[in-house]
Amino acid sequence: MDFKLQLVVLPVSDVDRAKAFYADKAGFHVDVDHQAGEDFRVVQLTPPGSACSITIGKGVTAAAPGSIQGLHLVVTDIEAARAELVGRGVEVGEFFHFGAGGQTPGLEPERRDYGSYCAFEDPDGNSWLVQEVKAPVR
């Protein structure tokens, strides 16, 4: 039996600001923007090529805005992905990897899968890691 992760709820303080960030800067597709009254709004967005979406909104979670940390976006070319995000106006940190001494600046020297990262945050501080994986293990 397959158990597929389809949706992650992200707590945000301003739905319109978050929607603009994810759609316009991060390049996510807007799947749904539905409001039912003053106290409920759900916006679902999907990263390009992903089977999993995010939901932001009003009345969808009691979690504190910015409390989701370490979500991963997996890409086959981290240099191109970072350049695209920066070109769209996202403030993305420099590349890093994990060596014997912990987090180390720069790309993983051998460019092994699951080894190179960069990071960014949405306007509320929810954090994302971009991770390079050319051939995922399944």
GROMACS .gro file of C-alpha atoms in nm:
model
  138
    1MET     CA    1   0.000   0.000   0.000
    2ASP     CA    2   0.129   0.348  -0.088
    3PHE     CA    3   0.110   0.631   0.164
    4LYS     CA    4   0.165   0.951  -0.030
    5LEU     CA    5   0.231   1.285   0.133
    6GLN     CA    6   0.006   1.526  -0.055
    7LEU     CA    7  -0.013   1.842   0.155
    8VAL     CA    8   0.178   2.037   0.419
    9VAL     CA    9   0.007   2.321   0.608
   10LEU     CA   10   0.223   2.629   0.662
   11PRO     CA   11   0.120   2.885   0.924
   12VAL     CA   12   0.143   3.244   0.798
   13SER     CA   13   0.041   3.582   0.937
   14ASP     CA   14  -0.065   3.745   0.608
   15VAL     CA   15  -0.219   3.516   0.346
   16ASP     CA   16  -0.187   3.760   0.055
   17ARG     CA   17   0.179   3.834   0.132
   18ALA     CA   18   0.259   3.461   0.163
   19LYS     CA   19   0.066   3.378  -0.156
   20ALA     CA   20   0.262   3.644  -0.347
   21PHE     CA   21   0.591   3.510  -0.211
   22TYR     CA   22   0.522   3.149  -0.300
   23ALA     CA   23   0.360   3.218  -0.638
   24ASP     CA   24   0.563   3.512  -0.766
   25LYS     CA   25   0.902   3.459  -0.605
   26ALA     CA   26   0.928   3.085  -0.535
   27GLY     CA   27   0.742   2.994  -0.856
   28PHE     CA   28   0.479   2.768  -0.698
   29HIS     CA   29   0.155   2.711  -0.894
   30VAL     CA   30  -0.164   2.841  -0.732
   31ASP     CA   31  -0.403   2.545  -0.729
   32VAL     CA   32  -0.682   2.683  -0.509
   33ASP     CA   33  -0.772   3.013  -0.346
   34HIS     CA   34  -1.102   2.968  -0.166
   35GLN     CA   35  -1.261   3.188   0.099
   36ALA     CA   36  -1.574   3.100   0.298
   37GLY     CA   37  -1.661   3.397   0.514
   38GLU     CA   38  -1.431   3.624   0.711
   39ASP     CA   39  -1.267   3.352   0.918
   40PHE     CA   40  -1.171   3.090   0.660
   41ARG     CA   41  -0.950   3.104   0.353
   42VAL     CA   42  -0.740   2.827   0.202
   43VAL     CA   43  -0.473   2.874  -0.063
   44GLN     CA   44  -0.306   2.564  -0.201
   45LEU     CA   45   0.018   2.599  -0.396
   46THR     CA   46   0.241   2.336  -0.558
   47PRO     CA   47   0.615   2.360  -0.627
   48PRO     CA   48   0.703   2.293  -0.993
   49GLY     CA   49   0.717   1.918  -1.056
   50SER     CA   50   0.608   1.823  -0.704
   51ALA     CA   51   0.342   1.572  -0.602
   52CYS     CA   52   0.312   1.747  -0.265
   53SER     CA   53   0.153   2.088  -0.217
   54ILE     CA   54   0.144   2.344   0.060
   55THR     CA   55  -0.159   2.514   0.208
   56ILE     CA   56  -0.159   2.858   0.364
   57GLY     CA   57  -0.465   3.038   0.485
   58LYS     CA   58  -0.682   3.171   0.759
   59GLY     CA   59  -0.851   2.930   0.996
   60VAL     CA   60  -0.652   2.631   0.870
   61THR     CA   61  -0.403   2.583   1.156
   62ALA     CA   62  -0.341   2.693   1.513
   63ALA     CA   63   0.038   2.673   1.465
   64ALA     CA   64   0.236   2.994   1.503
   65PRO     CA   65   0.338   3.173   1.183
   66GLY     CA   66   0.696   3.084   1.093
   67SER     CA   67   0.704   2.771   1.309
   68ILE     CA   68   0.762   2.520   1.027
   69GLN     CA   69   1.133   2.458   0.981
   70GLY     CA   70   1.342   2.250   0.743
   71LEU     CA   71   1.103   2.163   0.462
   72HIS     CA   72   1.302   2.022   0.169
   73LEU     CA   73   1.272   2.105  -0.198
   74VAL     CA   74   1.469   1.844  -0.391
   75VAL     CA   75   1.628   1.946  -0.722
   76THR     CA   76   1.858   1.779  -0.974
   77ASP     CA   77   2.073   2.092  -1.025
   78ILE     CA   78   2.115   2.302  -0.713
   79GLU     CA   79   2.315   2.575  -0.886
   80ALA     CA   80   2.040   2.631  -1.145
   81ALA     CA   81   1.770   2.613  -0.876
   82ARG     CA   82   1.941   2.872  -0.657
   83ALA     CA   83   1.998   3.100  -0.957
   84GLU     CA   84   1.631   3.075  -1.051
   85LEU     CA   85   1.512   3.157  -0.698
   86VAL     CA   86   1.755   3.448  -0.665
   87GLY     CA   87   1.648   3.573  -1.008
   88ARG     CA   88   1.286   3.575  -0.887
   89GLY     CA   89   1.382   3.782  -0.583
   90VAL     CA   90   1.414   3.516  -0.311
   91GLU     CA   91   1.692   3.575  -0.059
   92VAL     CA   92   1.871   3.240  -0.072
   93GLY     CA   93   2.172   3.158   0.144
   94GLU     CA   94   2.500   3.031   0.008
   95PHE     CA   95   2.563   2.665  -0.067
   96PHE     CA   96   2.668   2.433   0.215
   97HIS     CA   97   2.725   2.065   0.289
   98PHE     CA   98   2.795   1.856   0.595
   99GLY     CA   99   3.152   1.747   0.654
  100ALA     CA  100   3.338   1.591   0.945
  101GLY     CA  101   3.313   1.919   1.137
  102GLY     CA  102   2.943   1.972   1.070
  103GLN     CA  103   2.791   2.230   0.836
  104THR     CA  104   3.059   2.348   0.592
  105PRO     CA  105   3.042   2.627   0.331
  106GLY     CA  106   3.028   2.530  -0.036
  107LEU     CA  107   2.890   2.248  -0.247
  108GLU     CA  108   2.960   1.888  -0.147
  109PRO     CA  109   3.305   1.836  -0.306
  110GLU     CA  110   3.208   1.522  -0.500
  111ARG     CA  111   2.854   1.648  -0.569
  112ARG     CA  112   2.710   1.328  -0.421
  113ASP     CA  113   2.333   1.303  -0.401
  114TYR     CA  114   2.181   1.433  -0.077
  115GLY     CA  115   2.499   1.630  -0.007
  116SER     CA  116   2.459   1.993  -0.123
  117TYR     CA  117   2.214   2.247   0.018
  118CYS     CA  118   2.108   2.609   0.025
  119ALA     CA  119   1.828   2.762   0.230
  120PHE     CA  120   1.564   3.034   0.229
  121GLU     CA  121   1.270   3.151   0.440
  122ASP     CA  122   0.925   3.281   0.359
  123PRO     CA  123   0.821   3.624   0.495
  124ASP     CA  124   0.706   3.467   0.824
  125GLY     CA  125   1.024   3.264   0.880
  126ASN     CA  126   0.905   2.919   0.770
  127SER     CA  127   1.232   2.768   0.647
  128TRP     CA  128   1.315   2.565   0.340
  129LEU     CA  129   1.622   2.368   0.239
  130VAL     CA  130   1.698   2.312  -0.127
  131GLN     CA  131   1.878   1.978  -0.161
  132GLU     CA  132   2.049   1.835  -0.467
  133VAL     CA  133   1.953   1.479  -0.561
  134LYS     CA  134   2.024   1.367  -0.916
  135ALA     CA  135   1.919   1.002  -0.872
  136PRO     CA  136   1.678   0.954  -0.580
  137VAL     CA  137   1.682   0.628  -0.390
  138ARG     CA  138   1.340   0.460  -0.381
   0.00000   0.00000   0.00000
